[in-house]
Amino acid sequence: MSDNNQPQASGIDTAAIRAAAQNLSDGPVTAGYKGDREAVLKMLNDALATELVCINRYKRHYYTVSGKNNAAVKAEFLEHAGEEEKHADWLAERIVQLNGTPDYNPATLHERSHAEYDDSLEVQSMVRADLIAERVAIEAYRQMIERIGDTDPVTTQLLIKIMAEEEEHADDMRDLLE
Ligand SMILES: [Fe+2]
Ligand SMILES: [Fe+2]
């Protein structure tokens, strides 16, 4: 390693790495962070709202679906509710890492969510509403991933991981659609 403070031939900026020893209250966010932090936080909070609405919709479907022929669908609803909760937790954790605050305010949840709540009573209507919500979530995550790109690789990687599960959810719901 050179003592030279100029960017190295490798492209590594030693001075910027040393500067990371300052501003400790910024936690994981260093001066070199390339994302538009406010925009990223807004996207993550909208995604959090979406996940919270999706938890509620799947829980509602899980508890209200009935009939001995619907045991498999019921189990699927519960599994998805659990995975949406995991997504919400990942997003809240990332928001805090980026020095933001996760917004759980129920009063504005639905208007901030990309996906809709649904209180259908008939099982195929539930599956259809869930498939629509998953497709909406997939498209929202796709746009966020494109927008953030390599300006914040950890956030992008997280969004890709969540989006992959939303694609599985959409596929599961399509399989249950008659
Ligand atoms: Fe999700
Ligand atoms: Fe999902």
Coordinates of C-alpha atoms and ligand atoms in Angstrom, one line a residue:
M1 CA 0.0 0.0 0.0
S2 CA 1.3 3.5 -0.9
D3 CA 1.3 6.5 1.4
N4 CA 0.4 8.6 -1.6
N5 CA -3.0 10.3 -1.1
Q6 CA -3.7 10.5 -4.8
P7 CA -6.0 7.9 -6.4
Q8 CA -4.0 4.7 -7.1
A9 CA -3.4 3.1 -10.4
S10 CA -5.8 0.4 -9.2
G11 CA -8.6 3.1 -9.1
I12 CA -8.7 2.9 -5.3
D13 CA -8.9 6.4 -3.7
T14 CA -6.8 6.0 -0.5
A15 CA -7.7 9.5 0.8
A16 CA -11.4 8.7 0.6
I17 CA -10.9 5.5 2.5
R18 CA -9.1 7.3 5.2
A19 CA -11.8 10.0 5.3
A20 CA -14.2 7.2 6.3
A21 CA -12.6 7.3 9.7
Q22 CA -14.5 10.6 10.3
N23 CA -18.3 11.2 10.8
L24 CA -18.8 8.1 12.9
S25 CA -22.5 9.0 13.6
D26 CA -23.3 8.4 10.0
G27 CA -22.7 4.7 10.7
P28 CA -22.5 2.7 7.5
V29 CA -23.0 5.7 5.2
T30 CA -19.6 7.1 4.1
A31 CA -18.9 10.3 2.2
G32 CA -18.4 8.2 -0.9
Y33 CA -22.0 6.8 -0.8
K34 CA -23.2 7.3 -4.4
G35 CA -26.9 6.9 -3.9
D36 CA -29.5 9.7 -3.8
R37 CA -30.1 8.9 -0.1
E38 CA -33.4 10.8 0.2
A39 CA -34.8 9.2 -2.9
V40 CA -33.6 5.7 -1.8
L41 CA -35.3 6.2 1.6
K42 CA -38.5 7.3 0.0
M43 CA -38.5 4.2 -2.3
L44 CA -37.7 1.9 0.7
N45 CA -40.5 3.4 2.8
D46 CA -43.0 3.0 -0.1
A47 CA -41.8 -0.6 -0.4
L48 CA -42.2 -1.1 3.4
A49 CA -45.8 0.3 3.1
T50 CA -46.4 -2.2 0.3
E51 CA -45.1 -5.1 2.3
L52 CA -47.2 -4.2 5.3
V53 CA -50.4 -4.0 3.2
C54 CA -49.4 -7.4 1.7
I55 CA -49.0 -8.9 5.2
N56 CA -52.5 -7.7 6.1
R57 CA -54.1 -8.9 2.9
Y58 CA -52.6 -12.4 3.1
K59 CA -53.5 -12.7 6.9
R60 CA -57.0 -11.6 6.1
H61 CA -57.2 -14.2 3.3
Y62 CA -55.6 -16.9 5.5
Y63 CA -58.1 -16.4 8.4
T64 CA -61.2 -16.1 6.3
V65 CA -60.7 -18.8 3.6
S66 CA -62.6 -21.9 4.5
G67 CA -63.6 -25.3 3.1
K68 CA -61.8 -28.6 3.2
N69 CA -60.8 -28.2 -0.4
N70 CA -58.9 -25.0 0.4
A71 CA -56.3 -26.3 2.9
A72 CA -53.5 -25.9 0.4
V73 CA -54.5 -22.4 -0.5
K74 CA -54.8 -21.5 3.1
A75 CA -51.3 -22.8 3.8
E76 CA -49.9 -20.8 0.9
F77 CA -51.5 -17.6 2.2
L78 CA -49.9 -18.0 5.6
E79 CA -46.5 -18.8 4.1
H80 CA -46.7 -15.6 1.9
A81 CA -47.8 -13.5 4.9
G82 CA -44.7 -14.7 6.7
E83 CA -42.4 -13.9 3.8
E84 CA -43.9 -10.4 3.3
E85 CA -43.2 -9.8 7.0
K86 CA -39.6 -10.8 6.5
H87 CA -39.4 -8.4 3.5
A88 CA -40.8 -5.6 5.7
D89 CA -38.2 -6.3 8.4
W90 CA -35.3 -6.3 5.8
L91 CA -36.5 -3.0 4.4
A92 CA -36.9 -1.3 7.8
E93 CA -33.4 -2.5 8.7
R94 CA -32.0 -1.1 5.5
I95 CA -33.8 2.3 6.1
V96 CA -32.2 2.6 9.5
Q97 CA -28.7 1.6 8.1
L98 CA -29.1 4.5 5.7
N99 CA -30.0 6.9 8.6
G100 CA -33.6 7.1 7.7
T101 CA -36.7 6.2 9.8
P102 CA -39.1 3.4 8.8
D103 CA -42.7 4.7 8.4
Y104 CA -45.2 2.3 10.0
N105 CA -47.9 5.0 10.3
P106 CA -51.2 3.1 9.6
A107 CA -53.1 6.3 8.7
T108 CA -51.1 6.7 5.5
L109 CA -50.1 3.1 4.8
H110 CA -52.6 2.4 2.0
E111 CA -51.9 5.6 0.1
R112 CA -48.1 4.9 0.3
S113 CA -48.5 1.3 -0.7
H114 CA -48.1 0.2 -4.4
A115 CA -50.3 -2.8 -3.8
E116 CA -54.0 -2.9 -2.7
Y117 CA -55.6 -4.5 0.3
D118 CA -58.4 -7.0 -0.4
D119 CA -61.2 -8.4 1.7
S120 CA -62.8 -10.7 -0.8
L121 CA -64.7 -13.6 0.7
E122 CA -64.5 -16.0 -2.3
V123 CA -61.2 -17.9 -2.6
Q124 CA -60.6 -17.3 -6.3
S125 CA -61.2 -13.6 -5.8
M126 CA -58.5 -13.7 -3.1
V127 CA -56.0 -15.5 -5.3
R128 CA -56.7 -13.1 -8.1
A129 CA -56.2 -10.1 -5.8
D130 CA -53.0 -11.6 -4.5
L131 CA -51.7 -12.3 -8.0
I132 CA -52.4 -8.7 -9.0
A133 CA -50.6 -7.4 -5.9
E134 CA -47.6 -9.6 -6.5
R135 CA -47.3 -8.4 -10.1
V136 CA -47.6 -4.8 -8.9
A137 CA -44.9 -5.4 -6.4
I138 CA -42.6 -7.0 -8.9
E139 CA -42.9 -4.1 -11.3
A140 CA -42.3 -1.6 -8.4
Y141 CA -39.2 -3.5 -7.3
R142 CA -38.0 -3.7 -10.9
Q143 CA -38.2 0.1 -11.3
M144 CA -36.4 0.7 -7.9
I145 CA -33.6 -1.7 -8.9
E146 CA -33.2 0.1 -12.3
R147 CA -33.3 3.5 -10.6
I148 CA -30.8 2.7 -7.9
G149 CA -28.5 0.5 -10.0
D150 CA -24.9 0.5 -8.8
T151 CA -25.2 3.7 -6.9
D152 CA -26.1 1.7 -3.8
P153 CA -25.2 -2.0 -4.4
V154 CA -26.3 -3.3 -1.0
T155 CA -29.8 -1.8 -1.4
T156 CA -30.0 -3.0 -5.0
Q157 CA -29.0 -6.5 -3.9
L158 CA -31.6 -6.5 -1.1
L159 CA -34.3 -5.4 -3.6
I160 CA -33.3 -8.1 -6.0
K161 CA -33.6 -10.7 -3.3
I162 CA -37.1 -9.5 -2.4
M163 CA -38.2 -9.3 -6.0
A164 CA -37.1 -12.9 -6.6
E165 CA -39.5 -14.0 -3.8
E166 CA -42.3 -11.8 -5.2
E167 CA -41.8 -13.6 -8.5
E168 CA -42.2 -17.0 -6.7
H169 CA -45.3 -15.6 -5.0
A170 CA -46.8 -14.6 -8.3
D171 CA -46.1 -18.0 -9.7
D172 CA -47.7 -19.7 -6.7
M173 CA -50.8 -17.6 -7.1
R174 CA -51.0 -18.2 -10.8
D175 CA -50.9 -22.0 -10.0
L176 CA -53.9 -21.6 -7.8
L177 CA -55.9 -19.5 -10.3
E178 CA -58.7 -21.5 -11.9
Ligands
FE1 FE -42.9 -9.0 -0.2
FE2 FE -45.2 -11.3 -2.2

